[in-house]
PDB file of C-alpha atoms in Angstrom:
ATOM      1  CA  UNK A   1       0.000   0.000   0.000  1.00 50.00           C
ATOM      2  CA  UNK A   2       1.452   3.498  -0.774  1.00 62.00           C
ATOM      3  CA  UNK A   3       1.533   6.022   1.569  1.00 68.00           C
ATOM      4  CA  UNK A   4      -0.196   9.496   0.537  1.00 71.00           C
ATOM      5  CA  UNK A   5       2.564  12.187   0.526  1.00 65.00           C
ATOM      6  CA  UNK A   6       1.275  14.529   3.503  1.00 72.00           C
ATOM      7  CA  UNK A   7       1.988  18.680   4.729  1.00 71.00           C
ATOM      8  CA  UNK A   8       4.331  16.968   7.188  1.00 79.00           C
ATOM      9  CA  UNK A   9       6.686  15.183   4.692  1.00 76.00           C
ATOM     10  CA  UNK A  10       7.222  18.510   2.407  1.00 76.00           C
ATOM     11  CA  UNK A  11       7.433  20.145   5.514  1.00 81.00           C
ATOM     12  CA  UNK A  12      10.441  17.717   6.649  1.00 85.00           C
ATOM     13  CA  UNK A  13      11.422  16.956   3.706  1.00 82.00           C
ATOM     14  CA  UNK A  14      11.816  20.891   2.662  1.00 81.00           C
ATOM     15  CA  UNK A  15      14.015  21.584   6.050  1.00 86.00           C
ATOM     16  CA  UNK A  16      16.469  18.878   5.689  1.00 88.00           C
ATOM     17  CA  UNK A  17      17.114  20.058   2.089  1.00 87.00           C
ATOM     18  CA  UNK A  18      17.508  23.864   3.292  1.00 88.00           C
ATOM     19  CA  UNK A  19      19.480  22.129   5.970  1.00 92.00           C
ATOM     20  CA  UNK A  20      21.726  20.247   3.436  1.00 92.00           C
ATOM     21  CA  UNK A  21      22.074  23.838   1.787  1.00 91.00           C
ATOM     22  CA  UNK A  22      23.451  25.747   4.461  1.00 93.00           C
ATOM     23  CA  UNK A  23      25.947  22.371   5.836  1.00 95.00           C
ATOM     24  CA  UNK A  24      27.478  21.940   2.004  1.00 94.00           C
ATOM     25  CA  UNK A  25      27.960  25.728   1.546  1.00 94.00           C
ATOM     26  CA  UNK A  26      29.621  26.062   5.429  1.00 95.00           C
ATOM     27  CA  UNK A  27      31.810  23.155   4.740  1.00 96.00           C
ATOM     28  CA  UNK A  28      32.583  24.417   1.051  1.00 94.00           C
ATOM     29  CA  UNK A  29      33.834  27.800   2.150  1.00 93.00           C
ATOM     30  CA  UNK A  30      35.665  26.395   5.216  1.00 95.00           C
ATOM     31  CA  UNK A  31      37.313  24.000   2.314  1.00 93.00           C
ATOM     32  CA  UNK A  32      38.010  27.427   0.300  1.00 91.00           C
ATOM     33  CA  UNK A  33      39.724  29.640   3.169  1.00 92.00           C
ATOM     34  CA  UNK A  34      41.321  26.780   4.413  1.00 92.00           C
ATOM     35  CA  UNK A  35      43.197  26.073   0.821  1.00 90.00           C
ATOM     36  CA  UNK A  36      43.249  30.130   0.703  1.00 87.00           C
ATOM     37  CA  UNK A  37      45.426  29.922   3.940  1.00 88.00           C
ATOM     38  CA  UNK A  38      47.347  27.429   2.507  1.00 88.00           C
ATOM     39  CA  UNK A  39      47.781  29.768  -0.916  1.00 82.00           C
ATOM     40  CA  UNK A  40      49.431  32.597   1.075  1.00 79.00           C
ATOM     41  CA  UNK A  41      46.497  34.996  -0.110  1.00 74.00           C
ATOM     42  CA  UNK A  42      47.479  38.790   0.094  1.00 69.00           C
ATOM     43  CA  UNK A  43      45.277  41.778  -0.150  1.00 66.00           C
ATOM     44  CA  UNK A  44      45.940  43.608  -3.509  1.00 60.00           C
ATOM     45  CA  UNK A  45      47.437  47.016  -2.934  1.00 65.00           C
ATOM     46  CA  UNK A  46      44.987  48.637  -5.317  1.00 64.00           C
ATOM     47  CA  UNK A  47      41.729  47.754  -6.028  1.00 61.00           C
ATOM     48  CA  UNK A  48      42.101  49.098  -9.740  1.00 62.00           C
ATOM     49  CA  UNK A  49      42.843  45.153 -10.625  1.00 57.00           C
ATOM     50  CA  UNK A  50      39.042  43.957  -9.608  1.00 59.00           C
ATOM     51  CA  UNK A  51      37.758  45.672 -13.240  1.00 57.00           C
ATOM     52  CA  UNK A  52      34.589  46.380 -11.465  1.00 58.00           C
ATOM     53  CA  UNK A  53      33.009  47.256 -14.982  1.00 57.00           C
ATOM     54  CA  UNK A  54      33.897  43.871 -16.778  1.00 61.00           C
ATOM     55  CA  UNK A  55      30.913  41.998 -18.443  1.00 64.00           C
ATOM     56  CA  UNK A  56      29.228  39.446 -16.703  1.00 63.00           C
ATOM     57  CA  UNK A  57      30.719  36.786 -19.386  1.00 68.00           C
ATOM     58  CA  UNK A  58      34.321  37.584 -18.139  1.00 73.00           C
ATOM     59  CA  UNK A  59      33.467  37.347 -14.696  1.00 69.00           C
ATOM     60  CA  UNK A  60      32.158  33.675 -15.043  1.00 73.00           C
ATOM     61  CA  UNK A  61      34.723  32.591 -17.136  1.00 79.00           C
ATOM     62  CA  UNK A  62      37.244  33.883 -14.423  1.00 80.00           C
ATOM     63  CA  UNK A  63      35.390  32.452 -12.139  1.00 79.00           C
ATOM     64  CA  UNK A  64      34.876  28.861 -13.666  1.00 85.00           C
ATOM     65  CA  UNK A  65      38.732  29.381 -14.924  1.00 85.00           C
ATOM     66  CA  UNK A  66      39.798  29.858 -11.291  1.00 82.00           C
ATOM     67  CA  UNK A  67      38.012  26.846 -10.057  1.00 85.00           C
ATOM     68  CA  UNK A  68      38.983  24.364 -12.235  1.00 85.00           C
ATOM     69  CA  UNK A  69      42.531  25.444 -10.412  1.00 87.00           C
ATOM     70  CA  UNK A  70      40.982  24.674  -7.197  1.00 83.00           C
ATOM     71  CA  UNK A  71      41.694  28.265  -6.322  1.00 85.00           C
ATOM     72  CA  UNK A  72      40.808  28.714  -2.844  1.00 86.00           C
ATOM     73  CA  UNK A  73      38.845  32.030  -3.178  1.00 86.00           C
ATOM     74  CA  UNK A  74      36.455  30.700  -6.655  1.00 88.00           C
ATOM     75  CA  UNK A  75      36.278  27.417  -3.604  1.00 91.00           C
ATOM     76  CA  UNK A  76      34.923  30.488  -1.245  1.00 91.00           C
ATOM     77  CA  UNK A  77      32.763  32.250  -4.163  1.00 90.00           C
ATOM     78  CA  UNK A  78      31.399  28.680  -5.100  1.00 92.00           C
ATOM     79  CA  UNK A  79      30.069  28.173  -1.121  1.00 94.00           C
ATOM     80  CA  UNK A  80      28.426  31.549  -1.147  1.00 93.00           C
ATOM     81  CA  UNK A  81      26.619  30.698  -4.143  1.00 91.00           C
ATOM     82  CA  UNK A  82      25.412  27.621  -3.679  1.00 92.00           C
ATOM     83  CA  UNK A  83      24.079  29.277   0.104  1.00 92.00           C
ATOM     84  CA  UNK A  84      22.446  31.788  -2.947  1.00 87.00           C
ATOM     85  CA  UNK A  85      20.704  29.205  -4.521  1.00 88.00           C
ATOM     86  CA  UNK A  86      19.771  27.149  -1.826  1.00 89.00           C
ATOM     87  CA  UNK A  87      16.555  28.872  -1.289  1.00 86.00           C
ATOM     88  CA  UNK A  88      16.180  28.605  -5.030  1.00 87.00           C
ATOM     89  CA  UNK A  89      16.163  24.705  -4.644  1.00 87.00           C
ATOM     90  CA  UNK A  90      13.160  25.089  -2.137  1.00 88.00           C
ATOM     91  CA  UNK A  91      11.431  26.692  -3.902  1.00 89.00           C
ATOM     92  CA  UNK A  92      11.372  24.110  -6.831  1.00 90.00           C
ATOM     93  CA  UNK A  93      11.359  21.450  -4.473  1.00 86.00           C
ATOM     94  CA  UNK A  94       8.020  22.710  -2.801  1.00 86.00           C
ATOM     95  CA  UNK A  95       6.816  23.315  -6.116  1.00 90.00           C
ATOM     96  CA  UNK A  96       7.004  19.921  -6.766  1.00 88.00           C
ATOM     97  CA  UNK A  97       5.762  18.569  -3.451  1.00 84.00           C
ATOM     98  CA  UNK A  98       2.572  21.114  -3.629  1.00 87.00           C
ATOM     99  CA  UNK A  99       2.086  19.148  -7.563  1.00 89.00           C
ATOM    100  CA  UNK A 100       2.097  15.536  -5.233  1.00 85.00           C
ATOM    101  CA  UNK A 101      -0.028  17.191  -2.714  1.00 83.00           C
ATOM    102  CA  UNK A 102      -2.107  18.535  -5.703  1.00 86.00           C
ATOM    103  CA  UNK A 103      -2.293  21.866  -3.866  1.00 86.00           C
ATOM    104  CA  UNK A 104      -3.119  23.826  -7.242  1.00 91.00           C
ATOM    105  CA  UNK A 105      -3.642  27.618  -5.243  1.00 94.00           C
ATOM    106  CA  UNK A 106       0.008  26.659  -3.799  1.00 91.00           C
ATOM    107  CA  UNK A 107       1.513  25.557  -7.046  1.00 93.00           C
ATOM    108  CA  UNK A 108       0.687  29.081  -8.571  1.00 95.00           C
ATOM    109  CA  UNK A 109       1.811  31.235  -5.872  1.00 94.00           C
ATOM    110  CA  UNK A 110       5.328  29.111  -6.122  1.00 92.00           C
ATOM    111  CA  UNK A 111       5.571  29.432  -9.520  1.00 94.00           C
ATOM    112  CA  UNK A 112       4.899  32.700  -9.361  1.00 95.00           C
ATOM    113  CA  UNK A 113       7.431  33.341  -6.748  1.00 92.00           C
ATOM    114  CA  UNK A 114       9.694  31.085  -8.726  1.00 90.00           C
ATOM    115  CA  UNK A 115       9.483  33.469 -12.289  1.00 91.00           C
ATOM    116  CA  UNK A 116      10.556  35.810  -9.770  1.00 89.00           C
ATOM    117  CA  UNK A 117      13.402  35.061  -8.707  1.00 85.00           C
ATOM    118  CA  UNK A 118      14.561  33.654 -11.927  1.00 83.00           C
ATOM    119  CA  UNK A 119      14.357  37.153 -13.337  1.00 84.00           C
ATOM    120  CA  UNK A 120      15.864  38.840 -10.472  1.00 82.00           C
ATOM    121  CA  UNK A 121      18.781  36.166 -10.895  1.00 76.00           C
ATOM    122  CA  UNK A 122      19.473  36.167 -14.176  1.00 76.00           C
ATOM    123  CA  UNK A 123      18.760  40.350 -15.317  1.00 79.00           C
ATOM    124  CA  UNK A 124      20.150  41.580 -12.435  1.00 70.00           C
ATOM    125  CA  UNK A 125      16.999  43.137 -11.067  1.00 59.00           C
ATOM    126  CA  UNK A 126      16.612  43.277  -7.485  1.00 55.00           C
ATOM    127  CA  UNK A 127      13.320  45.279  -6.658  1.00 52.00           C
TER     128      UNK A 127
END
Protein backbone atom coordinates (compact mmCIF):
# COMPACT_ATOMS: atom_id res chain seq x y z
CA UNK A 1 0.00 0.00 0.00
CA UNK A 2 1.45 3.50 -0.77
CA UNK A 3 1.53 6.02 1.57
CA UNK A 4 -0.20 9.50 0.54
CA UNK A 5 2.56 12.19 0.53
CA UNK A 6 1.27 14.53 3.50
CA UNK A 7 1.99 18.68 4.73
CA UNK A 8 4.33 16.97 7.19
CA UNK A 9 6.69 15.18 4.69
CA UNK A 10 7.22 18.51 2.41
CA UNK A 11 7.43 20.14 5.51
CA UNK A 12 10.44 17.72 6.65
CA UNK A 13 11.42 16.96 3.71
CA UNK A 14 11.82 20.89 2.66
CA UNK A 15 14.02 21.58 6.05
CA UNK A 16 16.47 18.88 5.69
CA UNK A 17 17.11 20.06 2.09
CA UNK A 18 17.51 23.86 3.29
CA UNK A 19 19.48 22.13 5.97
CA UNK A 20 21.73 20.25 3.44
CA UNK A 21 22.07 23.84 1.79
CA UNK A 22 23.45 25.75 4.46
CA UNK A 23 25.95 22.37 5.84
CA UNK A 24 27.48 21.94 2.00
CA UNK A 25 27.96 25.73 1.55
CA UNK A 26 29.62 26.06 5.43
CA UNK A 27 31.81 23.16 4.74
CA UNK A 28 32.58 24.42 1.05
CA UNK A 29 33.83 27.80 2.15
CA UNK A 30 35.67 26.39 5.22
CA UNK A 31 37.31 24.00 2.31
CA UNK A 32 38.01 27.43 0.30
CA UNK A 33 39.72 29.64 3.17
CA UNK A 34 41.32 26.78 4.41
CA UNK A 35 43.20 26.07 0.82
CA UNK A 36 43.25 30.13 0.70
CA UNK A 37 45.43 29.92 3.94
CA UNK A 38 47.35 27.43 2.51
CA UNK A 39 47.78 29.77 -0.92
CA UNK A 40 49.43 32.60 1.08
CA UNK A 41 46.50 35.00 -0.11
CA UNK A 42 47.48 38.79 0.09
CA UNK A 43 45.28 41.78 -0.15
CA UNK A 44 45.94 43.61 -3.51
CA UNK A 45 47.44 47.02 -2.93
CA UNK A 46 44.99 48.64 -5.32
CA UNK A 47 41.73 47.75 -6.03
CA UNK A 48 42.10 49.10 -9.74
CA UNK A 49 42.84 45.15 -10.63
CA UNK A 50 39.04 43.96 -9.61
CA UNK A 51 37.76 45.67 -13.24
CA UNK A 52 34.59 46.38 -11.46
CA UNK A 53 33.01 47.26 -14.98
CA UNK A 54 33.90 43.87 -16.78
CA UNK A 55 30.91 42.00 -18.44
CA UNK A 56 29.23 39.45 -16.70
CA UNK A 57 30.72 36.79 -19.39
CA UNK A 58 34.32 37.58 -18.14
CA UNK A 59 33.47 37.35 -14.70
CA UNK A 60 32.16 33.67 -15.04
CA UNK A 61 34.72 32.59 -17.14
CA UNK A 62 37.24 33.88 -14.42
CA UNK A 63 35.39 32.45 -12.14
CA UNK A 64 34.88 28.86 -13.67
CA UNK A 65 38.73 29.38 -14.92
CA UNK A 66 39.80 29.86 -11.29
CA UNK A 67 38.01 26.85 -10.06
CA UNK A 68 38.98 24.36 -12.23
CA UNK A 69 42.53 25.44 -10.41
CA UNK A 70 40.98 24.67 -7.20
CA UNK A 71 41.69 28.27 -6.32
CA UNK A 72 40.81 28.71 -2.84
CA UNK A 73 38.85 32.03 -3.18
CA UNK A 74 36.46 30.70 -6.66
CA UNK A 75 36.28 27.42 -3.60
CA UNK A 76 34.92 30.49 -1.24
CA UNK A 77 32.76 32.25 -4.16
CA UNK A 78 31.40 28.68 -5.10
CA UNK A 79 30.07 28.17 -1.12
CA UNK A 80 28.43 31.55 -1.15
CA UNK A 81 26.62 30.70 -4.14
CA UNK A 82 25.41 27.62 -3.68
CA UNK A 83 24.08 29.28 0.10
CA UNK A 84 22.45 31.79 -2.95
CA UNK A 85 20.70 29.21 -4.52
CA UNK A 86 19.77 27.15 -1.83
CA UNK A 87 16.56 28.87 -1.29
CA UNK A 88 16.18 28.60 -5.03
CA UNK A 89 16.16 24.70 -4.64
CA UNK A 90 13.16 25.09 -2.14
CA UNK A 91 11.43 26.69 -3.90
CA UNK A 92 11.37 24.11 -6.83
CA UNK A 93 11.36 21.45 -4.47
CA UNK A 94 8.02 22.71 -2.80
CA UNK A 95 6.82 23.32 -6.12
CA UNK A 96 7.00 19.92 -6.77
CA UNK A 97 5.76 18.57 -3.45
CA UNK A 98 2.57 21.11 -3.63
CA UNK A 99 2.09 19.15 -7.56
CA UNK A 100 2.10 15.54 -5.23
CA UNK A 101 -0.03 17.19 -2.71
CA UNK A 102 -2.11 18.54 -5.70
CA UNK A 103 -2.29 21.87 -3.87
CA UNK A 104 -3.12 23.83 -7.24
CA UNK A 105 -3.64 27.62 -5.24
CA UNK A 106 0.01 26.66 -3.80
CA UNK A 107 1.51 25.56 -7.05
CA UNK A 108 0.69 29.08 -8.57
CA UNK A 109 1.81 31.24 -5.87
CA UNK A 110 5.33 29.11 -6.12
CA UNK A 111 5.57 29.43 -9.52
CA UNK A 112 4.90 32.70 -9.36
CA UNK A 113 7.43 33.34 -6.75
CA UNK A 114 9.69 31.08 -8.73
CA UNK A 115 9.48 33.47 -12.29
CA UNK A 116 10.56 35.81 -9.77
CA UNK A 117 13.40 35.06 -8.71
CA UNK A 118 14.56 33.65 -11.93
CA UNK A 119 14.36 37.15 -13.34
CA UNK A 120 15.86 38.84 -10.47
CA UNK A 121 18.78 36.17 -10.89
CA UNK A 122 19.47 36.17 -14.18
CA UNK A 123 18.76 40.35 -15.32
CA UNK A 124 20.15 41.58 -12.43
CA UNK A 125 17.00 43.14 -11.07
CA UNK A 126 16.61 43.28 -7.49
CA UNK A 127 13.32 45.28 -6.66
Amino acid sequence: MKKNFTDVDLNRSVGNLLRLGVILSVITSLAGFIKLFTEGFKMPKTYNSLNMGTSSEKVWGQFWSSLCKGEGMAIIQLGILLLIFTPLVRIIFALIGYLKEKDYVYVIISSIVLAIMAVSFFTGYAH
